[in-house]
Short mmCIF file of C-alpha atoms in Angstrom, two decimals:
data_model
loop_
_atom_site.label_atom_id
_atom_site.label_comp_id
_atom_site.label_asym_id
_atom_site.label_seq_id
_atom_site.Cartn_x
_atom_site.Cartn_y
_atom_site.Cartn_z
CA MET A 25 -5.13 -23.54 -6.95
CA ARG A 26 -4.95 -22.39 -3.43
CA LYS A 27 -7.53 -19.74 -2.82
CA THR A 28 -7.36 -17.53 0.24
CA PHE A 29 -9.85 -14.73 0.54
CA LEU A 30 -8.81 -12.52 3.42
CA THR A 31 -11.32 -9.68 3.62
CA SER A 32 -11.31 -7.41 6.59
CA VAL A 33 -11.72 -9.25 9.83
CA LEU A 34 -12.63 -6.03 11.55
CA ALA A 35 -15.18 -5.14 8.98
CA LEU A 36 -16.95 -8.47 8.96
CA GLY A 37 -16.72 -9.00 12.72
CA THR A 38 -15.44 -12.49 12.20
CA ALA A 39 -12.59 -14.47 13.66
CA VAL A 40 -9.63 -15.69 11.75
CA GLY A 41 -10.11 -19.26 10.58
CA PRO A 42 -8.05 -22.22 11.67
CA ALA A 43 -6.23 -22.31 8.33
CA LEU A 44 -4.68 -18.97 9.26
CA ALA A 45 -4.01 -19.51 12.93
CA GLN A 46 -1.23 -21.89 12.38
CA ASP A 47 1.65 -22.68 14.67
CA PHE A 48 5.04 -22.68 13.09
CA THR A 49 7.06 -23.05 16.27
CA GLU A 50 8.41 -26.41 15.04
CA ALA A 51 9.43 -25.12 11.65
CA LYS A 52 13.00 -25.77 10.62
CA GLN A 53 15.70 -23.13 10.84
CA GLY A 54 17.65 -22.31 7.66
CA GLY A 55 17.24 -22.12 3.97
CA SER A 56 16.86 -19.28 1.54
CA MET A 57 14.35 -17.82 -0.89
CA ILE A 58 14.57 -16.06 -4.27
CA VAL A 59 12.06 -13.39 -5.27
CA THR A 60 12.07 -11.78 -8.71
CA TYR A 61 11.07 -8.34 -9.87
CA LYS A 62 11.18 -6.50 -13.17
CA ASP A 63 12.11 -3.04 -11.78
CA ASP A 64 14.70 -2.07 -9.22
CA VAL A 65 13.58 -0.89 -5.80
CA SER A 66 13.17 2.84 -5.46
CA THR A 67 14.03 3.08 -1.70
CA LEU A 68 14.03 1.06 1.58
CA ASP A 69 13.40 4.07 3.76
CA PRO A 70 10.19 3.37 5.69
CA ALA A 71 9.31 7.03 5.71
CA ILE A 72 9.42 7.19 1.95
CA GLY A 73 8.72 3.82 0.41
CA TYR A 74 5.11 3.39 -0.55
CA ASP A 75 4.62 0.86 -3.35
CA TRP A 76 3.65 -2.76 -3.08
CA GLN A 77 7.13 -3.85 -4.05
CA ASN A 78 9.16 -2.09 -1.34
CA TRP A 79 6.39 -2.15 1.26
CA SER A 80 6.93 -5.86 1.98
CA MET A 81 10.73 -5.55 1.83
CA ILE A 82 10.68 -2.63 4.32
CA LYS A 83 8.51 -4.78 6.63
CA SER A 84 11.31 -7.35 6.75
CA LEU A 85 13.92 -4.77 7.81
CA PHE A 86 12.01 -2.55 10.25
CA ASP A 87 9.59 -2.92 13.19
CA GLY A 88 7.02 -0.51 14.68
CA LEU A 89 5.19 -0.28 17.95
CA MET A 90 2.31 -2.41 16.56
CA ASP A 91 1.92 -5.03 13.88
CA TYR A 92 -0.54 -7.65 12.61
CA GLU A 93 -0.73 -11.36 13.25
CA PRO A 94 0.72 -12.95 10.12
CA GLY A 95 -1.92 -13.37 7.45
CA THR A 96 -4.61 -11.51 9.35
CA THR A 97 -5.91 -8.03 10.10
CA VAL A 98 -5.66 -8.65 13.87
CA LEU A 99 -3.50 -6.12 15.58
CA LYS A 100 -0.75 -7.22 17.95
CA LYS A 101 1.96 -5.53 20.01
CA ASP A 102 5.39 -5.42 18.35
CA LEU A 103 8.08 -3.16 19.74
CA ALA A 104 5.52 -2.07 22.28
CA GLU A 105 5.45 -4.65 25.11
CA ASP A 106 2.23 -3.06 26.33
CA TYR A 107 0.16 0.08 26.00
CA THR A 108 -2.67 1.95 27.71
CA ILE A 109 -5.31 4.33 26.35
CA SER A 110 -6.88 7.13 28.36
CA GLU A 111 -10.63 7.12 28.90
CA ASP A 112 -11.24 9.92 26.38
CA GLY A 113 -9.16 8.05 23.76
CA THR A 114 -6.64 10.78 23.23
CA VAL A 115 -3.57 9.62 25.18
CA TYR A 116 -1.67 6.47 24.31
CA THR A 117 1.14 5.33 26.59
CA PHE A 118 3.49 2.69 25.11
CA LYS A 119 5.88 0.61 27.17
CA LEU A 120 8.71 -0.56 24.97
CA ARG A 121 10.49 -3.91 24.98
CA GLU A 122 13.89 -3.71 26.59
CA GLY A 123 16.99 -4.96 24.87
CA VAL A 124 15.75 -4.52 21.27
CA LYS A 125 18.78 -3.67 19.07
CA PHE A 126 19.14 -1.94 15.78
CA HIS A 127 21.16 -3.75 13.09
CA ASN A 128 24.13 -1.54 14.07
CA GLY A 129 24.09 -3.02 17.56
CA ARG A 130 22.66 -0.02 19.48
CA GLU A 131 19.68 -0.52 21.79
CA MET A 132 16.44 1.11 20.66
CA THR A 133 14.87 3.50 23.16
CA ALA A 134 11.88 5.86 23.44
CA GLU A 135 14.01 8.62 21.99
CA ASP A 136 14.15 6.67 18.77
CA VAL A 137 10.36 6.43 18.70
CA LYS A 138 9.99 10.19 19.10
CA TYR A 139 12.71 10.88 16.49
CA SER A 140 11.02 8.50 13.98
CA LEU A 141 7.61 10.11 14.35
CA ASP A 142 9.11 13.68 14.17
CA ARG A 143 10.99 12.66 11.07
CA VAL A 144 8.08 11.14 9.14
CA THR A 145 5.94 14.23 9.77
CA ASN A 146 8.61 16.77 8.97
CA PRO A 147 7.84 18.36 5.57
CA GLU A 148 11.56 18.15 4.68
CA THR A 149 11.32 14.37 4.66
CA GLN A 150 8.56 14.54 2.01
CA SER A 151 6.98 11.45 3.37
CA PRO A 152 3.86 10.31 1.40
CA GLY A 153 2.58 8.98 4.67
CA ALA A 154 2.78 12.10 6.73
CA GLY A 155 -0.97 12.58 6.65
CA PHE A 156 -1.56 9.35 8.59
CA PHE A 157 -0.27 11.13 11.67
CA GLY A 158 -2.67 14.13 11.41
CA SER A 159 -4.40 13.32 14.72
CA ILE A 160 -1.17 13.60 16.78
CA GLU A 161 -1.02 16.85 18.77
CA GLY A 162 1.32 19.24 17.02
CA TYR A 163 1.00 17.69 13.60
CA ASP A 164 -0.45 20.85 12.06
CA ALA A 165 2.48 22.97 13.30
CA MET A 166 4.87 20.38 11.84
CA ALA A 167 3.05 20.32 8.52
CA ALA A 168 3.18 24.08 8.36
CA GLY A 169 6.96 24.19 8.99
CA GLU A 170 6.33 26.02 12.26
CA ALA A 171 7.84 23.28 14.46
CA ASP A 172 10.51 20.64 14.22
CA SER A 173 9.07 18.21 16.77
CA LEU A 174 5.64 16.80 17.52
CA SER A 175 4.43 18.42 20.76
CA GLY A 176 2.19 15.47 21.39
CA VAL A 177 5.02 12.91 21.54
CA THR A 178 6.80 12.78 24.87
CA VAL A 179 9.64 10.53 26.21
CA ILE A 180 8.68 9.59 29.75
CA ASP A 181 11.74 7.43 30.30
CA PRO A 182 14.01 5.27 28.08
CA TYR A 183 11.30 2.61 27.66
CA THR A 184 8.09 4.67 27.78
CA VAL A 185 6.67 7.06 25.29
CA GLU A 186 3.41 8.98 25.50
CA ILE A 187 1.47 10.14 22.44
CA LYS A 188 -1.26 12.69 22.78
CA LEU A 189 -3.86 13.08 20.07
CA SER A 190 -5.63 16.35 19.25
CA ARG A 191 -8.81 14.38 18.71
CA PRO A 192 -9.95 10.80 19.19
CA ASP A 193 -8.87 8.64 16.26
CA ALA A 194 -10.48 5.25 15.64
CA THR A 195 -7.56 4.22 13.39
CA PHE A 196 -4.59 5.25 15.51
CA LEU A 197 -3.32 1.78 16.50
CA HIS A 198 -3.60 0.77 12.86
CA VAL A 199 -1.42 3.73 11.93
CA MET A 200 1.12 2.52 14.45
CA ALA A 201 1.33 -0.76 12.56
CA ILE A 202 2.10 0.61 9.12
CA ASN A 203 5.61 1.05 7.66
CA PHE A 204 5.63 4.80 8.10
CA SER A 205 5.61 4.25 11.85
CA SER A 206 8.78 2.13 11.68
CA ILE A 207 11.52 3.01 14.21
CA VAL A 208 14.82 4.23 12.72
CA PRO A 209 18.18 5.26 14.41
CA LYS A 210 18.86 8.99 14.20
CA GLU A 211 22.63 8.58 13.85
CA VAL A 212 22.32 6.36 10.74
CA VAL A 213 19.73 8.59 9.09
CA GLU A 214 21.94 11.62 9.69
CA GLU A 215 25.07 9.75 8.41
CA PHE A 216 23.51 8.83 5.07
CA GLY A 217 20.96 11.61 4.65
CA PRO A 218 18.83 11.10 1.55
CA ASP A 219 20.76 7.88 0.91
CA PHE A 220 19.35 6.26 4.05
CA GLY A 221 16.89 4.43 1.76
CA LYS A 222 19.85 2.66 0.10
CA ASN A 223 21.58 2.04 3.51
CA PRO A 224 18.65 1.07 5.76
CA VAL A 225 19.15 0.12 9.40
CA GLY A 226 16.21 -1.03 11.53
CA THR A 227 15.39 -3.56 14.20
CA GLY A 228 13.75 -6.03 11.81
CA ALA A 229 14.04 -9.76 11.33
CA PHE A 230 16.42 -9.27 8.38
CA TYR A 231 19.14 -6.79 7.56
CA LEU A 232 20.36 -5.57 4.16
CA GLU A 233 23.50 -7.55 3.38
CA ASP A 234 24.00 -6.41 -0.20
CA TRP A 235 22.43 -4.18 -2.82
CA THR A 236 23.85 -4.27 -6.38
CA LEU A 237 21.74 -1.64 -8.06
CA GLY A 238 19.80 -2.94 -11.06
CA GLN A 239 20.76 -6.58 -10.26
CA SER A 240 19.87 -7.81 -6.82
CA LEU A 241 19.30 -7.22 -3.15
CA THR A 242 20.13 -9.70 -0.36
CA PHE A 243 18.58 -9.76 3.08
CA ALA A 244 20.22 -11.85 5.76
CA ARG A 245 18.75 -13.19 8.98
CA ASN A 246 19.19 -10.91 11.99
CA THR A 247 20.69 -13.25 14.54
CA ASP A 248 20.05 -10.70 17.31
CA TYR A 249 16.40 -10.34 16.53
CA TRP A 250 14.39 -9.58 19.61
CA ASN A 251 11.62 -12.11 18.68
CA GLU A 252 13.36 -15.28 19.65
CA GLY A 253 13.30 -18.16 17.12
CA LEU A 254 12.51 -15.82 14.16
CA PRO A 255 13.07 -15.53 11.33
CA LYS A 256 13.35 -19.09 10.06
CA LEU A 257 14.99 -18.31 6.73
CA ASP A 258 18.70 -17.38 6.64
CA GLN A 259 18.50 -15.31 3.50
CA ILE A 260 16.20 -13.70 0.92
CA THR A 261 17.53 -12.72 -2.47
CA PHE A 262 15.60 -10.29 -4.68
CA GLU A 263 16.64 -10.66 -8.32
CA ILE A 264 16.00 -7.48 -10.36
CA GLY A 265 15.48 -6.94 -14.02
CA LEU A 266 13.45 -10.07 -14.94
CA GLU A 267 10.43 -9.67 -17.16
CA PRO A 268 7.43 -11.38 -15.51
CA ILE A 269 7.33 -14.10 -18.21
CA VAL A 270 11.05 -14.84 -17.70
CA ALA A 271 10.53 -14.89 -13.91
CA LEU A 272 7.71 -17.38 -14.25
CA LEU A 273 9.90 -19.60 -16.36
CA ARG A 274 12.64 -19.46 -13.71
CA LEU A 275 10.10 -20.56 -11.05
CA GLN A 276 8.92 -23.39 -13.17
CA GLN A 277 12.51 -24.57 -13.66
CA GLY A 278 13.17 -24.36 -9.89
CA GLN A 279 15.44 -21.35 -10.12
CA ALA A 280 13.19 -18.93 -8.23
CA ASP A 281 10.57 -19.14 -5.47
CA ILE A 282 8.27 -16.14 -5.77
CA PRO A 283 7.56 -14.12 -8.94
CA GLY A 284 7.11 -10.74 -7.22
CA ASP A 285 5.26 -9.18 -10.13
CA GLY A 286 2.71 -11.94 -10.15
CA ILE A 287 1.56 -14.24 -12.89
CA PRO A 288 1.78 -12.61 -16.34
CA PRO A 289 -1.79 -12.16 -17.63
CA ALA A 290 -0.83 -13.83 -20.95
CA LYS A 291 0.20 -16.96 -19.04
CA PHE A 292 -2.61 -16.91 -16.51
CA LEU A 293 -4.87 -19.56 -18.02
CA GLU A 294 -1.96 -21.78 -18.98
CA VAL A 295 -0.56 -21.78 -15.46
CA THR A 296 -3.85 -22.15 -13.58
CA GLU A 297 -4.89 -25.07 -15.79
CA ASP A 298 -1.59 -26.91 -15.69
CA PRO A 299 -1.74 -29.84 -13.27
CA ALA A 300 1.96 -29.41 -12.48
CA PHE A 301 1.60 -25.82 -11.23
CA LYS A 302 -2.02 -25.01 -10.48
CA ASP A 303 -1.68 -26.14 -6.84
CA PHE A 304 1.06 -23.53 -6.35
CA VAL A 305 -1.01 -20.64 -7.50
CA ILE A 306 -2.18 -18.29 -4.77
CA GLU A 307 -5.25 -16.11 -5.13
CA GLY A 308 -5.58 -13.39 -2.54
CA GLY A 309 -8.61 -11.26 -1.83
CA GLN A 310 -7.53 -7.64 -1.68
CA LEU A 311 -8.96 -4.37 -0.41
CA HIS A 312 -8.13 -2.91 -3.79
CA THR A 313 -9.38 -0.48 -6.34
CA GLY A 314 -7.76 0.30 -9.74
CA TYR A 315 -8.47 3.82 -10.98
CA ILE A 316 -7.65 6.61 -13.40
CA THR A 317 -6.68 9.89 -11.70
CA MET A 318 -7.29 13.26 -13.23
CA ASN A 319 -5.25 16.17 -11.91
CA VAL A 320 -7.93 18.67 -10.85
CA ASN A 321 -5.43 21.54 -10.95
CA MET A 322 -4.38 20.98 -14.54
CA PRO A 323 -6.72 22.28 -17.24
CA PRO A 324 -9.06 20.96 -18.58
CA PHE A 325 -9.41 18.58 -15.64
CA ASP A 326 -10.09 21.52 -13.33
CA ASN A 327 -13.60 21.44 -14.95
CA VAL A 328 -15.82 18.91 -13.12
CA LYS A 329 -17.91 18.32 -16.24
CA VAL A 330 -14.81 17.15 -18.09
CA ARG A 331 -14.01 14.66 -15.29
CA GLN A 332 -17.62 13.44 -15.26
CA ALA A 333 -17.44 12.98 -19.02
CA VAL A 334 -14.27 10.83 -18.74
CA ASN A 335 -16.06 8.65 -16.11
CA MET A 336 -18.85 7.99 -18.65
CA ALA A 337 -16.33 7.29 -21.49
CA ILE A 338 -14.41 4.38 -19.93
CA ASN A 339 -15.50 0.88 -20.92
CA LYS A 340 -14.72 -0.94 -17.60
CA ASP A 341 -15.98 -4.32 -18.80
CA ARG A 342 -13.37 -4.35 -21.52
CA ALA A 343 -10.66 -3.56 -19.04
CA VAL A 344 -11.72 -6.54 -16.95
CA ARG A 345 -11.64 -8.80 -20.03
CA ILE A 346 -8.01 -7.75 -20.70
CA ILE A 347 -7.01 -9.32 -17.39
CA ASN A 348 -8.99 -12.55 -18.00
CA GLY A 349 -11.83 -11.61 -15.77
CA ARG A 350 -9.71 -11.42 -12.64
CA ALA A 351 -11.65 -8.33 -11.36
CA VAL A 352 -15.08 -6.81 -11.10
CA PRO A 353 -15.93 -3.35 -12.45
CA ALA A 354 -15.80 -0.58 -9.84
CA ASN A 355 -18.11 2.38 -9.49
CA GLN A 356 -16.74 4.06 -6.36
CA PRO A 357 -13.33 4.38 -4.59
CA LEU A 358 -14.04 1.71 -1.94
CA PRO A 359 -13.86 -1.99 -2.80
CA PRO A 360 -17.09 -4.00 -2.01
CA THR A 361 -15.58 -5.60 1.14
CA MET A 362 -14.65 -2.38 2.80
CA PRO A 363 -16.90 -0.78 5.44
CA GLY A 364 -18.53 2.27 3.99
CA TYR A 365 -19.09 0.78 0.48
CA ALA A 366 -22.41 1.86 -1.00
CA PRO A 367 -23.99 -1.25 -2.54
CA ASP A 368 -26.92 0.67 -3.97
CA TYR A 369 -24.89 3.32 -5.69
CA GLU A 370 -24.85 2.81 -9.49
CA GLY A 371 -22.08 5.29 -10.43
CA TYR A 372 -21.59 6.85 -13.81
CA PRO A 373 -22.94 4.76 -16.68
CA TYR A 374 -20.80 3.80 -19.68
CA ASP A 375 -22.38 6.27 -22.20
CA PRO A 376 -20.01 7.73 -24.81
CA GLU A 377 -22.73 9.87 -26.35
CA ALA A 378 -23.68 11.42 -23.00
CA ALA A 379 -19.96 11.95 -22.35
CA LYS A 380 -19.61 13.81 -25.67
CA ALA A 381 -22.55 16.03 -24.74
CA LEU A 382 -21.02 16.85 -21.35
CA LEU A 383 -17.69 17.66 -22.93
CA ALA A 384 -19.50 20.13 -25.23
CA GLU A 385 -21.20 21.71 -22.21
CA ALA A 386 -17.76 22.08 -20.63
CA GLY A 387 -16.53 24.00 -23.66
CA PHE A 388 -14.73 21.19 -25.50
CA PRO A 389 -17.05 20.09 -28.30
CA ASP A 390 -14.02 18.92 -30.32
CA GLY A 391 -12.22 17.32 -27.38
CA PHE A 392 -8.66 18.06 -26.37
CA GLU A 393 -5.20 16.52 -26.10
CA THR A 394 -3.74 15.13 -22.93
CA GLU A 395 -1.29 12.54 -21.50
CA LEU A 396 -2.02 9.30 -19.72
CA TYR A 397 0.79 7.89 -17.51
CA VAL A 398 1.05 4.18 -17.07
CA TYR A 399 3.41 1.63 -15.40
CA ASN A 400 5.16 -0.20 -18.21
CA THR A 401 4.57 -3.77 -17.13
CA ASP A 402 1.94 -5.92 -18.82
CA PRO A 403 -1.05 -5.72 -18.75
CA ASN A 404 -1.01 -2.06 -17.84
CA PRO A 405 0.01 -0.69 -21.26
CA ARG A 406 -2.68 -2.82 -22.91
CA ILE A 407 -5.29 -1.58 -20.47
CA ALA A 408 -4.12 2.00 -21.05
CA GLN A 409 -4.52 1.49 -24.82
CA SER A 410 -8.09 0.44 -24.21
CA PHE A 411 -8.63 3.66 -22.25
CA GLN A 412 -6.99 5.56 -25.05
CA GLN A 413 -9.53 4.20 -27.52
CA ASP A 414 -12.39 5.01 -25.14
CA LEU A 415 -11.21 8.59 -24.85
CA ALA A 416 -10.71 8.91 -28.61
CA ALA A 417 -14.32 7.91 -29.08
CA ILE A 418 -15.40 11.12 -27.30
CA GLY A 419 -12.71 13.38 -28.91
CA ILE A 420 -9.95 13.17 -26.28
CA LYS A 421 -6.57 12.40 -27.77
CA ALA A 422 -4.46 10.88 -25.00
CA GLU A 423 -0.76 10.19 -25.45
CA ILE A 424 0.34 7.21 -23.38
CA ARG A 425 3.50 7.75 -21.29
CA SER A 426 4.62 4.22 -20.39
CA LEU A 427 7.30 4.44 -17.69
CA ALA A 428 8.91 2.47 -14.88
CA GLN A 429 6.82 2.30 -11.74
CA ALA A 430 9.00 4.67 -9.76
CA ASN A 431 8.85 7.29 -12.52
CA VAL A 432 5.06 7.18 -12.74
CA ILE A 433 4.83 7.56 -8.93
CA ALA A 434 7.25 10.50 -9.03
CA ALA A 435 5.24 12.23 -11.73
CA GLY A 436 2.03 11.77 -9.82
CA GLY A 437 3.69 13.34 -6.78
CA GLU A 438 4.38 16.54 -8.64
CA PRO A 439 1.61 19.15 -8.94
CA ASP A 440 1.85 19.75 -12.67
CA GLN A 441 3.36 16.66 -14.43
CA ALA A 442 0.75 14.01 -14.89
CA PRO A 443 -2.70 15.04 -16.21
CA MET A 444 -3.95 11.40 -16.00
CA ILE A 445 -2.59 8.27 -14.41
CA TRP A 446 -3.72 4.69 -14.72
CA SER A 447 -2.91 3.19 -11.35
CA GLY A 448 -2.53 -0.37 -12.51
CA GLY A 449 0.42 -2.17 -10.86
CA MET A 450 0.43 0.63 -8.29
CA ALA A 451 -3.25 0.71 -7.48
CA TRP A 452 -4.36 1.37 -3.98
CA ILE A 453 -4.56 -1.64 -1.68
CA ALA A 454 -5.51 -0.61 1.83
CA ASP A 455 -2.71 -0.21 4.40
CA PHE A 456 -5.24 -1.24 7.01
CA PRO A 457 -8.96 -2.32 6.86
CA ASP A 458 -10.71 0.91 7.42
CA PRO A 459 -12.45 3.34 5.01
CA SER A 460 -10.33 6.22 6.18
CA ASN A 461 -7.33 4.58 4.56
CA PHE A 462 -8.80 5.09 1.09
CA TYR A 463 -9.24 8.80 1.83
CA GLY A 464 -6.32 10.54 3.57
CA PRO A 465 -3.35 9.40 1.48
CA ILE A 466 -5.04 9.37 -1.96
CA LEU A 467 -8.09 11.69 -1.86
CA GLY A 468 -7.57 13.93 1.18
CA CYS A 469 -5.81 17.26 1.36
CA ASP A 470 -2.86 15.78 3.36
CA GLY A 471 -2.05 13.49 0.43
CA ALA A 472 -2.16 16.40 -2.11
CA VAL A 473 1.43 17.34 -1.45
CA GLN A 474 4.73 16.96 -3.35
CA GLY A 475 5.74 13.34 -3.12
CA GLY A 476 2.24 12.29 -2.09
CA TRP A 477 -0.05 9.66 -3.52
CA ASN A 478 -3.05 11.92 -4.11
CA TRP A 479 -2.31 12.06 -7.87
CA SER A 480 -5.56 13.82 -8.65
CA TRP A 481 -4.46 16.67 -6.23
CA TYR A 482 -8.08 16.67 -5.12
CA CYS A 483 -8.57 18.65 -1.90
CA ASN A 484 -12.01 19.34 -0.43
CA GLU A 485 -11.59 20.92 2.98
CA GLU A 486 -15.25 20.26 3.90
CA LEU A 487 -14.81 16.55 3.28
CA ASP A 488 -11.52 16.69 5.27
CA ALA A 489 -13.53 18.00 8.22
CA ALA A 490 -16.19 15.38 7.77
CA ALA A 491 -13.47 12.67 7.62
CA ASP A 492 -12.01 13.94 10.93
CA ALA A 493 -15.46 13.87 12.51
CA ALA A 494 -16.00 10.32 11.32
CA ASP A 495 -12.65 9.11 12.74
CA ALA A 496 -13.46 10.72 16.03
CA MET A 497 -16.28 8.15 16.54
CA THR A 498 -14.17 5.71 18.64
CA ASP A 499 -17.04 4.26 20.55
CA PRO A 500 -17.86 0.74 19.08
CA ALA A 501 -21.55 1.56 19.54
CA MET A 502 -21.12 4.24 16.81
CA ALA A 503 -19.68 1.89 14.26
CA GLU A 504 -22.76 2.05 11.96
CA GLU A 505 -22.91 5.83 12.21
CA ARG A 506 -19.22 6.08 11.36
CA GLU A 507 -19.63 3.73 8.42
CA ALA A 508 -22.55 5.82 7.12
CA ALA A 509 -20.50 9.04 7.45
CA TRP A 510 -17.71 7.58 5.40
CA ARG A 511 -20.23 6.30 2.78
CA ASP A 512 -21.53 9.85 2.39
CA ILE A 513 -17.95 11.22 2.00
CA TYR A 514 -17.17 8.82 -0.88
CA LEU A 515 -20.35 9.50 -2.69
CA LYS A 516 -19.70 13.25 -2.51
CA ILE A 517 -16.21 12.54 -3.96
CA MET A 518 -17.84 10.74 -6.88
CA GLU A 519 -19.92 13.89 -7.58
CA ASP A 520 -16.58 15.81 -7.97
CA ALA A 521 -15.17 12.89 -10.01
CA PRO A 522 -11.42 13.26 -9.48
CA TRP A 523 -11.12 9.54 -10.32
CA VAL A 524 -12.51 7.01 -12.68
CA PRO A 525 -12.79 3.89 -10.50
CA VAL A 526 -12.19 1.06 -12.97
CA PHE A 527 -12.06 -2.33 -11.23
CA ASN A 528 -11.52 -4.26 -7.98
CA GLU A 529 -8.89 -6.87 -8.74
CA GLN A 530 -7.86 -10.13 -7.16
CA ARG A 531 -4.14 -10.70 -6.93
CA PHE A 532 -2.49 -13.92 -8.14
CA THR A 533 1.02 -15.07 -7.57
CA MET A 534 2.86 -18.37 -7.14
CA ARG A 535 5.32 -20.04 -4.87
CA SER A 536 7.85 -22.77 -5.54
CA ALA A 537 7.42 -26.29 -4.12
CA LYS A 538 10.35 -25.89 -1.74
CA LEU A 539 8.38 -23.41 0.31
CA GLY A 540 6.39 -26.18 1.90
CA GLY A 541 2.79 -27.32 1.75
CA PRO A 542 -0.21 -25.31 0.69
CA ASP A 543 -0.68 -23.81 4.18
CA SER A 544 2.89 -22.57 4.53
CA ILE A 545 2.39 -19.17 2.91
CA PHE A 546 0.06 -16.29 3.66
CA VAL A 547 -1.57 -13.83 1.33
CA ASP A 548 -1.69 -10.41 2.83
CA PRO A 549 -5.21 -8.93 3.12
CA VAL A 550 -3.90 -5.45 3.79
CA HIS A 551 -1.43 -4.19 1.27
CA VAL A 552 0.81 -6.47 -0.66
CA PRO A 553 0.24 -9.62 -2.84
CA VAL A 554 2.56 -11.69 -0.79
CA ASN A 555 3.21 -10.90 2.84
CA TYR A 556 6.91 -11.60 3.48
CA ASP A 557 6.06 -12.02 7.16
CA PHE A 558 5.55 -15.69 6.13
CA VAL A 559 9.28 -16.10 5.67
CA TYR A 560 9.70 -15.67 9.42
CA SER A 561 7.97 -19.02 9.85
CA THR A 562 8.00 -20.88 6.60
CA ASP A 563 9.39 -24.39 6.77
CA VAL A 564 11.73 -24.41 3.77
CA GLN A 565 12.23 -28.03 2.66
#
């Protein structure tokens, strides 16, 4: 079994090891790859797509100003050829690469950068990532519907764009590297409107060649890609509608290369102990937390004592056993390897009797009825059933709503549809290695919007202000102070208990033998189980 633990390089202050700093300049050109998924893709619009399935696909079709070195958390320049930062940390000036073309043949310019940032922050777009751009001057007016353009983004010339921040932001270059910052062509977005996500056009290494809904997607190599020599693969096919067990069988028979949904839990021990396949298993360390959300605006979860009672009712050890011990129980939103994690915090104990007493104090001595939404791919329904039993033990009758991933995400993005959600299969994996990333999109006020990922709809304006203050600490000498500030924020969140943090999971997937030797594939430490950046350089045999 190949084991690659890629915790935050920035957090640990360590350099990337030699195994990750590989040179693929001599890799062969050509070949193809087949990736399987159970569910169809919801969208390929970088302003909208926000699940681990489409995140990696979008990364293959679009580029942003910044990116990461493959397989690392080290920032690098992408569409930006260079950039400068003002002394006070509030003005970023990006010089763009010249001659970069969209898939439709038009050259990308600074006007496209401004349009893309205006679009993702416009409330009409309903981007779940809009809150990431909150530090850009003019964002508040955009969010309020009082402006249709970010005042802080200025086109200096066709290849230079200036971005002014309303406050210093220690995470800003990371924000410029995430999918929401991808550059899109205005004319294509306007041509397709809401269907742009089904007709994506970017500057990326691949372009969408075909999409047969419910069956397959085909990405073809962009022969005009600005990064010379890349990608190496000629084609990627995503086969849709395969149950994970069927997908695994296809890989074992040489008919697929990557099971996108990972190794089915029921087959985990069999595969990892099989001499024929164990060397093709990839274990990736993740900045991940699996959690149950409780919508704080929907009774009875508007009562903090009810939420605290649920925290004490959940048997996290049993949930870990269901997935064959591939996780550790969690007691706070941040995973243990993230800066800001509180190692001395014990969290809520598993104590059903105390949970019952707290429910009675809250006015529910006989419990109540509710709904628990869950992604319908194993093991998530089984985990949800264990939670159902835990809740029943304290008098809460939870009906399980087992739905496709996109439907669960959509329900969570509505203010009054999903009282509880088990995040399994959709659980938060950091977009970038910083504690702020576990706050803004999923616990901050900016994420508590229609279409957002703050499924608890928790909004604490005092903590939002504290978060802004923490992110204004851009001086490296203040790193410890900033980390302590974030630690305090998360502990205060746990007092309000909008979540039940359940476990921090390791992600397992496989690759076929044709994808080369054991060092020819990277596991993404930032967001997705398999970083499809590797296909830009994989030597396909």
